Amino acid sequence: MATEKDLANDIVLNNAAEDSISDIAFSPQSDFMFSVSSWDSKVRIWDVQNGVPQGRAQYEHQAPVLTTRWSFDGTKIASGGCDNVLKVFDVTTGQAQQIGQHNSAIQSLRFVSCGPTNQQCIATGSWDKTVKYWDLRSPQPITTLQMPERVYCMDSSQKLLVVGTAERHLVVIDLNNPGQIFKTSLSPLKWQTRSISCYNEGNGFAIGSIEGRCAVQYIDEQEQRKDGFSFKCHRQQVQNNGAAGGRTSTEVQVFPVNSIVFHPIHGTFATAGADGSFHFWDKNHRHRLKGFPRLNYSIPVCQFNRTGSVFAYALSYDWHQGHTGNRPDYPNVIRLHATSDEEVKAKKKTTTR
């Protein structure tokens, strides 16, 4: 288990936003440039030069922004949120324009390569129970896919797109045929899906629930039977001292798994939770590589940069306790942690004779 000393050299971005941080996305073309979306209705672009974070640009929506991602070539940033609008910011010109719109908030978006021609589009998932695909040159969606419920989370890798909705529905889409749903199922976890992340190979995904659990899932049913599993995480044991003469009991507090991200090189993954901690895991060997101490504030989102050498995590209110939990002293901080192989590289199994 790591200690706070292991986090002492993290680069701290103290005023990353004016309200809760909803998403962090790194440029696929730069190790230290990233965008941050926030409930303050802004998207900010930061660059870390020689350990010093510098604001490069920002643009605005008309309501809280819930999601941000970069195009594959690093020239554009897309964002969506509670104004129901998909915006794209051109990094070169500094101009933002509306590309598309939903009938409700855009919860999640991804740049994806569709069909046999690998056409680049943006997939958006909304509370209006649809996923839409957008060509940047047209204000009308290429295709609209009806989802079973409101979209709560979504991720993509290779030709895999996975959507988690309300009522625990999971929707798998093969981007070779993006206009069709490949498979739907119910989450193996008993409580609401909070986060999804696809494996680098595009053959499966991990999901996190509001009840401190993760599930490791595979698309192929045979592979799922062999290698799929779920585990508990982001839980805290609390001692309850009984009344006078009463016994001391131990209570387990459970917290939402807010964010899951896979290491781009090693294929291990990180989880971050409302308990204020993050952990690195190895799904293939089914064990935790390293756990980090609880910080005083929830972590709504985490992200690796393109090489996995930097792990960014936000300390910010995640709304899991509703508006009553949003105290005025809550920070909106992003910390950048330099990863070591010991933390994120799978360890070879040792065999005993």
C-alpha positions as MATLAB code, in Angstrom:
seq = 'MATEKDLANDIVLNNAAEDSISDIAFSPQSDFMFSVSSWDSKVRIWDVQNGVPQGRAQYEHQAPVLTTRWSFDGTKIASGGCDNVLKVFDVTTGQAQQIGQHNSAIQSLRFVSCGPTNQQCIATGSWDKTVKYWDLRSPQPITTLQMPERVYCMDSSQKLLVVGTAERHLVVIDLNNPGQIFKTSLSPLKWQTRSISCYNEGNGFAIGSIEGRCAVQYIDEQEQRKDGFSFKCHRQQVQNNGAAGGRTSTEVQVFPVNSIVFHPIHGTFATAGADGSFHFWDKNHRHRLKGFPRLNYSIPVCQFNRTGSVFAYALSYDWHQGHTGNRPDYPNVIRLHATSDEEVKAKKKTTTR';
ca = [
       0.000    0.000    0.000;
       1.318    3.431   -0.943;
       1.544    6.322    1.508;
       1.051   10.050    1.067;
       4.812   10.230    0.545;
       4.258    8.453   -2.800;
       2.074   11.390   -3.856;
       4.397   14.118   -2.542;
       5.902   14.869   -5.967;
       2.581   15.077   -7.817;
       2.183   18.283   -9.828;
      -0.799   20.169   -8.395;
      -3.096   22.344  -10.485;
      -4.917   24.224   -7.740;
      -7.515   26.169   -9.718;
      -8.332   23.778  -12.526;
     -11.967   24.990  -12.639;
     -14.463   27.148  -10.731;
     -16.888   24.267  -10.072;
     -16.857   20.460  -10.011;
     -14.574   18.803  -12.561;
     -16.484   16.340  -14.745;
     -13.880   15.019  -17.203;
     -10.186   15.074  -18.131;
      -8.827   14.158  -21.575;
      -5.204   14.125  -22.757;
      -4.127   14.997  -26.284;
      -3.157   11.850  -28.235;
      -0.285   13.883  -29.738;
       1.225   15.444  -26.613;
       2.257   14.005  -23.244;
       1.388   17.065  -21.186;
      -1.562   18.801  -22.848;
      -5.083   18.044  -21.645;
      -8.614   19.428  -21.577;
     -10.822   19.725  -18.496;
     -14.611   20.007  -18.534;
     -16.464   21.438  -15.576;
     -19.815   22.239  -14.038;
     -18.822   25.909  -14.392;
     -19.857   25.565  -18.097;
     -16.284   25.870  -19.373;
     -13.712   23.666  -21.083;
     -10.110   24.611  -20.331;
      -6.988   23.447  -22.148;
      -3.900   23.082  -19.956;
      -0.274   22.397  -20.834;
       2.400   21.372  -18.347;
       5.823   22.695  -19.300;
       8.768   21.870  -17.014;
       6.389   20.867  -14.253;
       4.422   24.127  -14.389;
       0.771   23.975  -15.556;
      -0.186   26.760  -17.966;
      -3.636   27.620  -19.288;
      -3.605   27.559  -23.103;
      -7.224   28.276  -24.001;
     -10.818   27.976  -22.850;
     -14.293   28.055  -24.356;
     -17.818   28.003  -22.969;
     -21.103   26.143  -23.090;
     -24.427   27.528  -21.848;
     -24.674   24.977  -19.002;
     -22.454   22.488  -17.104;
     -20.075   20.512  -19.361;
     -20.005   16.775  -18.621;
     -17.544   15.324  -21.139;
     -14.518   16.192  -23.296;
     -12.271   14.279  -25.746;
      -9.584   15.001  -28.378;
      -9.589   14.004  -32.037;
      -7.042   11.348  -33.033;
      -4.746   13.932  -34.685;
      -4.863   16.255  -31.664;
      -6.195   19.251  -33.635;
      -9.741   19.331  -32.207;
     -11.457   19.012  -28.832;
     -15.101   17.973  -28.536;
     -17.355   18.584  -25.543;
     -20.974   18.143  -24.505;
     -23.129   18.741  -21.474;
     -26.345   20.033  -19.978;
     -27.054   22.552  -22.763;
     -27.609   19.433  -24.969;
     -25.033   20.757  -27.437;
     -21.992   19.077  -29.043;
     -19.224   21.629  -29.539;
     -15.897   21.237  -31.311;
     -12.940   23.517  -30.560;
     -10.213   23.936  -33.183;
      -6.887   23.996  -31.329;
      -5.130   25.780  -34.219;
      -7.611   28.628  -34.754;
      -8.959   28.863  -31.204;
     -12.539   28.802  -32.499;
     -15.378   26.686  -31.093;
     -18.529   25.813  -33.027;
     -21.686   23.824  -32.429;
     -21.678   20.576  -34.399;
     -24.772   18.793  -33.117;
     -27.543   18.672  -30.559;
     -29.555   16.199  -28.448;
     -32.936   16.572  -26.745;
     -31.297   16.258  -23.316;
     -27.835   16.437  -21.742;
     -24.855   14.840  -23.490;
     -23.308   12.657  -20.786;
     -20.426   11.130  -22.748;
     -18.685   11.339  -26.123;
     -15.883    9.564  -27.989;
     -14.072   10.037  -31.303;
     -14.521    6.738  -33.143;
     -13.528    5.093  -36.443;
     -16.629    3.717  -38.147;
     -17.221    1.102  -40.815;
     -14.763   -0.550  -43.190;
     -13.418    2.865  -44.289;
     -12.623    3.924  -40.697;
     -14.557    7.152  -41.121;
     -13.794    9.377  -38.130;
     -16.917   10.559  -36.319;
     -17.971   11.608  -32.866;
     -20.318    9.313  -30.938;
     -22.421   11.072  -28.301;
     -24.493    9.408  -25.575;
     -27.328   11.373  -24.002;
     -29.945   11.358  -21.272;
     -32.465   11.450  -24.164;
     -31.830    7.669  -24.479;
     -29.945    7.890  -27.778;
     -26.440    7.515  -29.150;
     -25.775    9.689  -32.211;
     -22.852    9.692  -34.651;
     -21.677   13.013  -36.086;
     -19.598   13.932  -39.099;
     -17.817   17.210  -38.276;
     -18.924   18.659  -41.625;
     -22.662   18.203  -41.093;
     -25.138   19.480  -38.442;
     -27.316   16.372  -38.857;
     -26.349   13.074  -37.227;
     -25.185   10.286  -39.531;
     -27.168    7.755  -37.472;
     -29.225    7.740  -34.281;
     -29.349    4.589  -32.164;
     -32.114    4.165  -29.592;
     -30.833    3.036  -26.181;
     -32.866    1.118  -23.553;
     -32.524    4.014  -21.078;
     -30.625    7.262  -20.352;
     -26.908    7.033  -21.144;
     -24.795    7.295  -17.968;
     -21.365    6.301  -19.321;
     -19.703    5.181  -22.543;
     -16.283    4.193  -23.841;
     -14.624    2.968  -27.012;
     -11.475    1.135  -28.101;
     -10.592   -0.245  -31.542;
     -13.966   -1.183  -33.083;
     -15.769   -1.601  -29.745;
     -18.213    0.932  -28.301;
     -19.904    0.101  -24.982;
     -22.725    2.123  -23.433;
     -23.958    1.915  -19.836;
     -27.458    3.248  -19.223;
     -29.884    3.712  -16.352;
     -31.489    0.521  -15.004;
     -28.128   -1.328  -15.433;
     -28.431   -1.942  -19.202;
     -25.192   -2.534  -21.139;
     -25.183   -1.990  -24.901;
     -22.319   -3.310  -27.070;
     -21.808   -1.835  -30.555;
     -19.435   -3.177  -33.211;
     -18.162   -0.058  -34.999;
     -17.685   -2.072  -38.188;
     -21.485   -1.838  -38.258;
     -22.161    1.281  -36.149;
     -25.836    1.611  -37.061;
     -26.754   -1.659  -35.317;
     -26.671   -2.800  -31.703;
     -24.478   -5.897  -31.496;
     -25.589   -7.084  -28.049;
     -27.467   -5.898  -24.980;
     -27.274   -7.322  -21.475;
     -27.786   -6.401  -17.854;
     -24.828   -5.467  -15.699;
     -23.606   -8.338  -13.508;
     -23.394   -5.759  -10.693;
     -26.559   -5.251   -8.645;
     -26.406   -1.460   -8.515;
     -26.349    1.428  -10.971;
     -23.463    1.566  -13.459;
     -21.221    4.565  -12.838;
     -18.202    4.053  -15.122;
     -17.046    2.034  -18.146;
     -13.662    1.567  -19.784;
     -12.781   -0.639  -22.777;
      -9.649   -2.802  -22.945;
      -6.929   -1.628  -25.332;
      -7.493   -4.748  -27.475;
     -11.190   -3.899  -27.912;
     -12.318   -7.371  -26.753;
     -13.981   -6.394  -23.481;
     -14.551   -3.742  -20.850;
     -14.567   -3.032  -17.127;
     -17.519   -1.427  -15.368;
     -17.844    0.197  -11.959;
     -21.010    0.639   -9.912;
     -22.196    3.083   -7.255;
     -21.773    0.292   -4.706;
     -17.981   -0.097   -4.702;
     -17.711   -2.957   -7.170;
     -15.994   -3.570  -10.515;
     -16.742   -6.215  -13.128;
     -14.316   -7.434  -15.777;
     -16.301   -8.390  -18.898;
     -15.489   -9.957  -22.269;
     -17.504   -9.745  -25.501;
     -16.918  -13.387  -26.437;
     -19.109  -15.586  -24.219;
     -16.564  -18.385  -23.945;
     -13.873  -15.893  -22.909;
     -16.316  -14.354  -20.432;
     -17.022  -17.693  -18.783;
     -13.284  -18.336  -18.477;
     -11.926  -14.910  -17.533;
     -14.825  -12.657  -16.445;
     -15.102  -11.784  -12.755;
     -16.117   -9.009  -10.368;
     -14.527   -7.663   -7.212;
     -15.109   -5.228   -4.365;
     -13.219   -1.936   -4.146;
     -13.535    1.629   -2.777;
     -14.915    0.509    0.575;
     -13.926    1.649    4.024;
     -14.253   -0.136    7.347;
     -15.486    2.211   10.076;
     -15.468    1.451   13.790;
     -18.784    2.198   15.506;
     -18.405    2.709   19.216;
     -21.592    1.525   20.865;
     -23.455    3.470   23.535;
     -22.379    3.188   27.170;
     -21.683   -0.448   27.836;
     -22.406   -1.291   24.187;
     -20.114   -3.271   21.922;
     -17.897   -1.788   19.268;
     -18.961   -2.869   15.799;
     -17.370   -2.560   12.378;
     -19.385   -1.041    9.569;
     -18.423   -1.120    5.902;
     -19.028    2.090    3.961;
     -19.303    1.678    0.192;
     -18.527    4.374   -2.378;
     -19.194    4.848   -6.111;
     -16.446    3.787   -8.539;
     -16.418    7.100  -10.426;
     -13.772    6.434  -13.046;
     -11.936    3.502  -14.666;
      -9.105    3.939  -17.175;
      -6.763    1.438  -18.857;
      -3.027    1.994  -19.156;
      -2.322    2.537  -22.884;
       0.843    0.380  -22.901;
       0.552   -2.250  -20.166;
      -3.219   -2.858  -20.274;
      -3.512   -2.653  -16.499;
      -6.144   -0.272  -15.156;
      -6.875    2.355  -12.536;
     -10.047    2.956  -10.552;
     -10.905    6.179   -8.703;
     -13.748    6.599   -6.255;
     -15.910    8.821   -4.112;
     -13.870    7.641   -1.111;
     -11.003    9.833   -2.360;
      -8.643    7.032   -3.330;
      -7.309    5.517   -6.530;
      -5.812    2.077   -7.171;
      -3.960    0.295   -9.978;
      -5.092   -3.228  -10.917;
      -4.034   -6.167  -13.090;
      -7.133   -7.889  -14.491;
      -5.220  -10.804  -16.048;
      -3.737  -11.889  -12.713;
      -6.764  -10.649  -10.739;
      -4.940   -8.598   -8.180;
      -4.231   -5.039   -7.077;
      -0.846   -3.693   -8.136;
      -0.888   -0.696   -5.809;
      -3.394    1.073   -3.598;
      -3.060    4.734   -2.651;
      -4.155    6.451    0.551;
      -7.515    8.145    0.902;
      -7.391   11.838    0.208;
      -9.903   14.138    1.854;
     -12.080   14.687   -1.212;
     -13.813   12.522   -3.780;
     -12.135   11.781   -7.128;
     -14.732   12.218   -9.904;
     -12.414   11.358  -12.808;
      -8.931   10.058  -13.618;
      -6.986    9.623  -16.866;
      -3.667    8.373  -18.261;
      -1.763   10.348  -20.869;
      -0.937    8.733  -24.242;
       2.162    6.871  -22.969;
       0.820    6.108  -19.495;
       3.717    8.012  -17.911;
       1.321   10.506  -16.299;
      -1.807    9.688  -14.313;
      -4.125   12.666  -13.790;
      -6.828   12.682  -11.138;
      -9.233   15.373   -9.963;
     -10.084   16.195   -6.356;
     -13.529   17.697   -6.732;
     -17.135   17.141   -5.689;
     -18.717   14.230   -7.574;
     -22.390   14.878   -6.658;
     -22.867   11.384   -5.181;
     -24.536   12.961   -2.146;
     -26.656   15.400   -4.177;
     -26.480   19.188   -3.862;
     -26.359   18.999   -0.042;
     -22.853   17.492   -0.183;
     -21.434   20.320   -2.287;
     -19.685   22.257    0.484;
     -18.234   25.694   -0.295;
     -14.760   24.560    0.847;
     -14.597   21.721   -1.720;
     -11.521   22.107   -3.971;
     -11.378   21.814   -7.768;
      -7.859   20.481   -8.078;
      -6.140   18.284  -10.663;
      -3.041   16.365   -9.661;
      -0.571   14.790  -12.088;
       1.183   11.677  -10.809;
       4.285   10.335  -12.586;
       3.734    6.575  -12.804;
       6.446    3.986  -12.200;
       6.625    0.482  -13.697;
       6.221   -0.916  -10.204;
       2.793    0.751  -10.004;
       1.339    0.056  -13.438;
       3.211   -2.882  -15.012;
       1.799   -6.386  -14.553;
       4.044   -8.594  -12.469;
       4.990  -12.000  -13.806;
       3.475  -14.825  -11.822;
       6.041  -16.726   -9.809;
       5.695  -20.484   -9.865;
       6.546  -22.545   -6.812;
       7.859  -26.059   -7.059;
];
